[in-house]
Amino acid sequence: MGAVAGRPEQVARRLRDGMAGGVLSFPLTSFRADGSLDVDGLRTYVAGQLAAGPGALFPACGTGEFFSLDEEEYRQVVTVAVEEAGGRVPVVAGVGYGWAQAVRFARIAEEAGADALLVLPHYLVAAPQDGLVAQVEAIAGRTRLPLVVYQRGQVTYTAASVARIARIPGVIGLKDGHSDLDRLQRLTLAAPDGFLFFNGAATAEIQARAYATVGVPAYSSAVHAFAPEIADAFFAALRDGDQGTADKLLRGFYVPFVELRDRVPGYAVSLVKAAARLRGRPVGPVRAPLTDPTGADLADLRALLDAGLALVGASR
């Protein structure tokens, strides 16, 4: 059962508990070789992600290629996530574009049984702070689901705007993808007690310790999408104060992975999906405008994946 009829504070409490106990999983969306949605492959893949014990599941977001899904595909993706989760962890579905289109996706997510929504950055244009707040108000006022807002790209909130957003009924948190810790500290201080914050930087583990110093220890993990053994080992090292293990994983896997990711635009998703395929996960290719890795980059990814798994005593 989803939490469509639940109160925002109940969903926030479940998310807070989940964030304290594990990384946040942003599952890939499975496509066939011809680019069509592979529902059976998705179901198998999501079940594997849940078996690794994430704190929450965020289907149809950036890593899940939300921007490439039509509304019926979106419905199927969120439905599979809800069915597989079975209430064990919160399911937070991505919505985006302008507020009117975001509301269309929000209604689908409600019907599918999602627990909450992640509001992805709006499409194309820059906007003033009043407009950014109005965008959130427009979505929140048209859905029963709680919202987590995502600042990244052209969306950057001031502390005053976060204080306003936190007063909007149904808005329970903020995901940060800018990694401006000075600004983020101001946002956390402007928000009321209980407002959720988490680190949504690309390959968030690189900056996880720095985020924790400003009171934001929770983070999303793209690595969990293909190597939960590595992601969980790093999370445990941070939780337990094991700096040696954290440094070993950063030097031996995460930093080289980021360097590989930065070779080509879009590799933040494409490499993750390719790594999942290397491990036999039924996720298929990426959709345009993304491109799959070149042969040379795939070879480097294979070697890095093997090295990272070896660091945590696992194998491909």
Coordinates of C-alpha atoms in Angstrom, one line a residue:
M1 CA 0.0 0.0 0.0
G2 CA 1.3 3.4 -0.9
A3 CA 0.9 6.5 1.3
V4 CA -1.3 8.5 -1.1
A5 CA -3.8 9.1 1.8
G6 CA -1.1 9.5 4.4
R7 CA -0.1 12.7 6.1
P8 CA 3.1 14.5 4.9
E9 CA 4.7 14.1 8.3
Q10 CA 4.2 10.4 8.2
V11 CA 6.0 10.1 4.9
A12 CA 8.7 12.5 6.1
R13 CA 9.3 10.3 9.1
R14 CA 9.6 7.1 7.0
L15 CA 12.0 8.9 4.6
R16 CA 14.1 10.2 7.6
D17 CA 14.3 6.7 9.0
G18 CA 15.2 5.3 5.7
M19 CA 17.9 7.9 5.0
A20 CA 19.5 7.1 8.4
G21 CA 19.7 3.4 7.6
G22 CA 20.9 3.3 4.0
V23 CA 21.6 5.1 0.7
L24 CA 18.7 6.3 -1.4
S25 CA 18.3 4.2 -4.6
F26 CA 17.6 5.8 -7.9
P27 CA 16.9 2.8 -10.1
L28 CA 17.6 2.7 -13.8
T29 CA 14.7 2.2 -16.3
S30 CA 15.0 -1.0 -18.4
F31 CA 14.7 -0.7 -22.2
R32 CA 15.0 -3.3 -24.9
A33 CA 17.5 -3.1 -27.7
D34 CA 14.8 -1.4 -29.9
G35 CA 14.4 1.3 -27.2
S36 CA 11.0 0.1 -26.0
L37 CA 10.2 -0.2 -22.3
D38 CA 11.1 -3.6 -20.8
V39 CA 8.7 -4.1 -18.0
D40 CA 9.8 -7.6 -17.1
G41 CA 13.4 -6.6 -17.0
L42 CA 12.5 -3.5 -14.9
R43 CA 10.7 -5.7 -12.4
T44 CA 13.7 -8.0 -12.1
Y45 CA 16.1 -5.2 -11.7
V46 CA 14.0 -3.3 -9.1
A47 CA 13.6 -6.4 -7.1
G48 CA 17.4 -6.7 -7.0
Q49 CA 17.8 -3.1 -5.9
L50 CA 15.4 -3.6 -3.1
A51 CA 17.1 -6.8 -2.0
A52 CA 20.2 -4.6 -1.3
G53 CA 18.3 -2.7 1.4
P54 CA 18.2 1.0 0.3
G55 CA 16.6 3.6 2.5
A56 CA 14.0 4.6 -0.2
L57 CA 13.3 4.1 -3.9
F58 CA 13.2 7.0 -6.4
P59 CA 11.9 5.6 -9.7
A60 CA 11.7 7.7 -12.9
C61 CA 14.1 10.4 -11.8
G62 CA 17.3 11.5 -13.5
T63 CA 19.1 8.2 -13.3
G64 CA 15.9 6.5 -14.5
E65 CA 15.7 8.7 -17.6
F66 CA 12.5 10.5 -16.6
F67 CA 13.1 12.9 -19.5
S68 CA 12.8 10.1 -22.0
L69 CA 9.5 8.5 -20.7
D70 CA 6.0 9.1 -22.1
E71 CA 3.2 9.2 -19.6
E72 CA 2.1 5.5 -20.1
E73 CA 5.7 4.4 -19.7
Y74 CA 6.0 6.5 -16.6
R75 CA 2.9 4.9 -15.2
Q76 CA 4.4 1.4 -15.7
V77 CA 7.7 2.4 -14.2
V78 CA 6.2 3.8 -11.0
T79 CA 3.7 0.9 -10.7
V80 CA 6.5 -1.7 -10.9
A81 CA 8.4 0.2 -8.2
V82 CA 5.4 0.4 -5.9
E83 CA 4.5 -3.2 -6.4
E84 CA 8.0 -4.5 -5.8
A85 CA 8.5 -2.3 -2.8
G86 CA 5.3 -3.6 -1.2
G87 CA 5.4 -0.8 1.4
R88 CA 8.8 -1.9 2.8
V89 CA 10.5 1.4 1.8
P90 CA 9.0 4.7 0.6
V91 CA 8.6 5.2 -3.2
V92 CA 9.3 8.7 -4.4
A93 CA 8.5 9.3 -8.1
G94 CA 10.1 12.0 -10.2
V95 CA 8.0 14.7 -11.8
G96 CA 9.1 17.7 -13.9
Y97 CA 8.9 20.1 -16.8
G98 CA 6.6 23.0 -16.2
W99 CA 4.1 22.8 -13.3
A100 CA 1.2 21.8 -15.6
Q101 CA 3.0 18.8 -17.0
A102 CA 4.5 18.0 -13.6
V103 CA 0.9 17.8 -12.2
R104 CA 0.0 15.3 -15.0
F105 CA 2.8 13.1 -13.9
A106 CA 1.9 13.6 -10.2
R107 CA -1.6 12.3 -10.8
I108 CA -0.2 9.2 -12.5
A109 CA 2.1 8.7 -9.5
E110 CA -0.8 9.0 -7.1
E111 CA -2.8 6.5 -9.0
A112 CA 0.2 4.1 -9.1
G113 CA 0.5 4.3 -5.3
A114 CA 3.7 6.4 -4.9
D115 CA 4.4 7.8 -1.4
A116 CA 5.9 11.2 -2.5
L117 CA 7.3 13.1 -5.4
L118 CA 10.7 14.5 -6.3
V119 CA 10.2 17.8 -8.2
L120 CA 12.9 17.9 -10.8
P121 CA 14.2 21.2 -12.2
H122 CA 11.8 22.8 -14.6
Y123 CA 12.4 22.9 -18.3
L124 CA 14.8 25.4 -20.1
V125 CA 14.2 28.9 -18.7
A126 CA 15.8 30.7 -15.8
A127 CA 13.4 32.1 -13.3
P128 CA 13.3 34.6 -10.4
Q129 CA 12.9 33.4 -6.8
D130 CA 9.2 34.3 -6.7
G131 CA 8.6 32.2 -9.8
L132 CA 10.5 29.2 -8.4
V133 CA 8.4 29.3 -5.2
A134 CA 5.2 29.7 -7.3
Q135 CA 6.1 26.7 -9.3
V136 CA 6.3 24.6 -6.2
E137 CA 3.0 26.1 -4.9
A138 CA 1.3 25.2 -8.2
I139 CA 2.4 21.6 -8.0
A140 CA 1.8 21.1 -4.2
G141 CA -1.7 22.6 -4.5
R142 CA -2.7 20.0 -7.1
T143 CA -1.5 16.8 -5.6
R144 CA -2.1 14.8 -2.4
L145 CA 1.4 13.6 -2.4
P146 CA 4.2 15.2 -0.3
L147 CA 7.0 16.9 -2.3
V148 CA 10.7 17.0 -2.2
V149 CA 12.1 19.8 -4.3
Y150 CA 15.4 19.4 -6.2
Q151 CA 17.7 22.3 -6.8
R152 CA 20.1 21.8 -9.6
G153 CA 20.9 23.4 -13.0
Q154 CA 18.8 26.5 -13.4
V155 CA 17.0 26.0 -10.0
T156 CA 18.8 27.6 -7.1
Y157 CA 16.9 28.6 -4.0
T158 CA 17.8 31.4 -1.6
A159 CA 17.5 30.9 2.2
A160 CA 14.4 33.1 2.1
S161 CA 12.8 31.0 -0.6
V162 CA 13.5 27.8 1.2
A163 CA 11.8 29.2 4.3
R164 CA 8.8 30.1 2.1
I165 CA 8.8 26.6 0.4
A166 CA 8.9 24.9 3.7
R167 CA 5.7 26.6 4.7
I168 CA 3.8 25.3 1.7
P169 CA 1.5 22.4 2.8
G170 CA 2.9 19.1 1.6
V171 CA 6.5 20.2 1.0
I172 CA 8.8 18.1 3.2
G173 CA 12.3 18.4 1.9
L174 CA 15.0 19.5 -0.5
K175 CA 17.6 17.6 -2.6
D176 CA 20.7 19.6 -3.4
G177 CA 22.7 19.1 -6.5
H178 CA 24.8 22.3 -6.5
S179 CA 27.4 21.4 -3.8
D180 CA 27.7 25.0 -2.7
L181 CA 28.2 24.2 1.0
D182 CA 28.1 27.9 2.1
R183 CA 24.7 28.3 0.5
L184 CA 23.5 24.9 1.7
Q185 CA 24.3 25.7 5.3
R186 CA 22.2 28.9 5.0
L187 CA 19.3 26.9 3.6
T188 CA 19.4 24.3 6.4
L189 CA 19.4 27.1 9.0
A190 CA 16.5 28.8 7.3
A191 CA 14.3 25.7 7.2
P192 CA 12.2 24.5 10.1
D193 CA 13.1 21.6 12.3
G194 CA 12.2 18.3 10.6
F195 CA 12.6 19.6 7.1
L196 CA 14.5 17.0 5.1
F197 CA 17.7 17.7 3.2
F198 CA 19.9 15.3 1.2
N199 CA 22.9 15.3 -1.0
G200 CA 22.0 14.9 -4.6
A201 CA 25.3 15.7 -6.2
A202 CA 26.5 13.5 -9.1
T203 CA 28.4 10.6 -7.6
A204 CA 27.4 12.0 -4.2
E205 CA 29.9 9.8 -2.2
I206 CA 32.7 12.1 -3.3
Q207 CA 31.2 14.9 -1.3
A208 CA 29.3 13.0 1.4
R209 CA 31.7 13.9 4.2
A210 CA 31.6 17.5 3.3
Y211 CA 27.8 17.6 3.2
A212 CA 27.6 15.9 6.6
T213 CA 29.6 18.8 8.1
V214 CA 26.7 21.2 7.3
G215 CA 24.1 18.8 8.7
V216 CA 23.2 16.9 5.5
P217 CA 24.5 13.3 5.9
A218 CA 21.9 11.5 3.7
Y219 CA 22.6 11.1 0.0
S220 CA 21.5 9.4 -3.2
S221 CA 23.8 6.9 -4.7
A222 CA 24.1 6.2 -8.5
V223 CA 26.7 3.5 -7.7
H224 CA 24.0 1.6 -5.8
A225 CA 22.2 1.2 -9.2
F226 CA 25.0 -1.2 -10.3
A227 CA 27.2 -2.0 -7.4
P228 CA 25.3 -1.9 -4.1
E229 CA 28.1 -3.8 -2.5
I230 CA 30.4 -0.8 -3.0
A231 CA 27.7 1.7 -2.1
D232 CA 26.8 -0.1 1.1
A233 CA 30.4 -0.5 2.1
F234 CA 31.0 3.2 1.7
F235 CA 27.8 4.1 3.6
A236 CA 28.8 1.8 6.5
A237 CA 32.3 3.3 6.6
L238 CA 30.9 6.8 6.9
R239 CA 28.3 5.7 9.5
D240 CA 31.0 4.0 11.6
G241 CA 33.6 6.7 11.3
D242 CA 35.9 4.3 9.4
Q243 CA 37.9 6.9 7.5
G244 CA 40.5 4.4 6.3
T245 CA 37.9 2.4 4.4
A246 CA 36.2 5.5 3.1
D247 CA 39.5 6.8 1.8
K248 CA 40.4 3.5 0.2
L249 CA 37.1 3.4 -1.7
L250 CA 37.4 7.0 -2.7
R251 CA 40.9 6.6 -4.1
G252 CA 40.4 3.2 -5.6
F253 CA 37.0 3.5 -7.1
Y254 CA 35.0 6.7 -6.7
V255 CA 37.5 9.3 -7.9
P256 CA 38.5 7.2 -11.0
F257 CA 34.8 6.7 -11.7
V258 CA 34.1 10.4 -11.6
E259 CA 37.1 11.0 -13.9
L260 CA 35.6 8.5 -16.3
R261 CA 32.2 9.9 -16.0
D262 CA 33.4 13.4 -16.9
R263 CA 34.8 12.3 -20.3
V264 CA 31.4 12.6 -22.1
P265 CA 28.2 14.5 -21.3
G266 CA 25.5 12.2 -20.1
Y267 CA 27.9 9.5 -18.8
A268 CA 26.5 10.1 -15.3
V269 CA 23.6 7.9 -16.5
S270 CA 25.2 6.0 -19.4
L271 CA 28.1 4.7 -17.4
V272 CA 25.8 3.6 -14.6
K273 CA 23.6 1.7 -17.1
A274 CA 26.6 0.1 -18.8
A275 CA 28.0 -1.0 -15.5
A276 CA 24.7 -2.6 -14.6
R277 CA 24.7 -4.5 -17.9
L278 CA 28.3 -5.7 -17.2
R279 CA 26.9 -7.3 -14.1
G280 CA 24.1 -9.0 -16.0
R281 CA 21.3 -6.6 -14.9
P282 CA 18.4 -6.4 -17.5
V283 CA 18.5 -2.7 -18.0
G284 CA 19.3 -2.4 -21.7
P285 CA 20.7 0.7 -23.5
V286 CA 20.1 4.4 -22.8
R287 CA 17.7 6.4 -24.9
A288 CA 18.7 9.4 -27.0
P289 CA 19.8 12.1 -26.4
L290 CA 22.2 10.0 -24.2
T291 CA 24.6 7.6 -25.8
D292 CA 26.1 4.4 -24.6
P293 CA 29.9 4.4 -23.7
T294 CA 32.5 3.8 -26.4
G295 CA 34.3 0.6 -26.6
A296 CA 37.4 2.1 -25.0
D297 CA 35.4 3.7 -22.2
L298 CA 33.6 0.5 -21.6
A299 CA 36.8 -1.4 -21.2
D300 CA 38.0 1.2 -18.7
L301 CA 34.7 0.9 -16.9
R302 CA 35.0 -2.9 -16.7
A303 CA 38.4 -2.7 -15.2
L304 CA 37.3 -0.1 -12.7
L305 CA 34.2 -2.0 -11.7
D306 CA 36.3 -5.2 -11.1
A307 CA 38.8 -3.1 -9.0
G308 CA 36.0 -1.6 -6.9
L309 CA 34.3 -4.9 -6.2
A310 CA 37.6 -6.4 -5.2
L311 CA 38.0 -3.6 -2.6
V312 CA 34.9 -4.8 -0.9
G313 CA 35.5 -8.5 -1.4
A314 CA 32.9 -9.0 -4.1
S315 CA 33.1 -10.0 -7.8
R316 CA 31.3 -9.2 -11.0

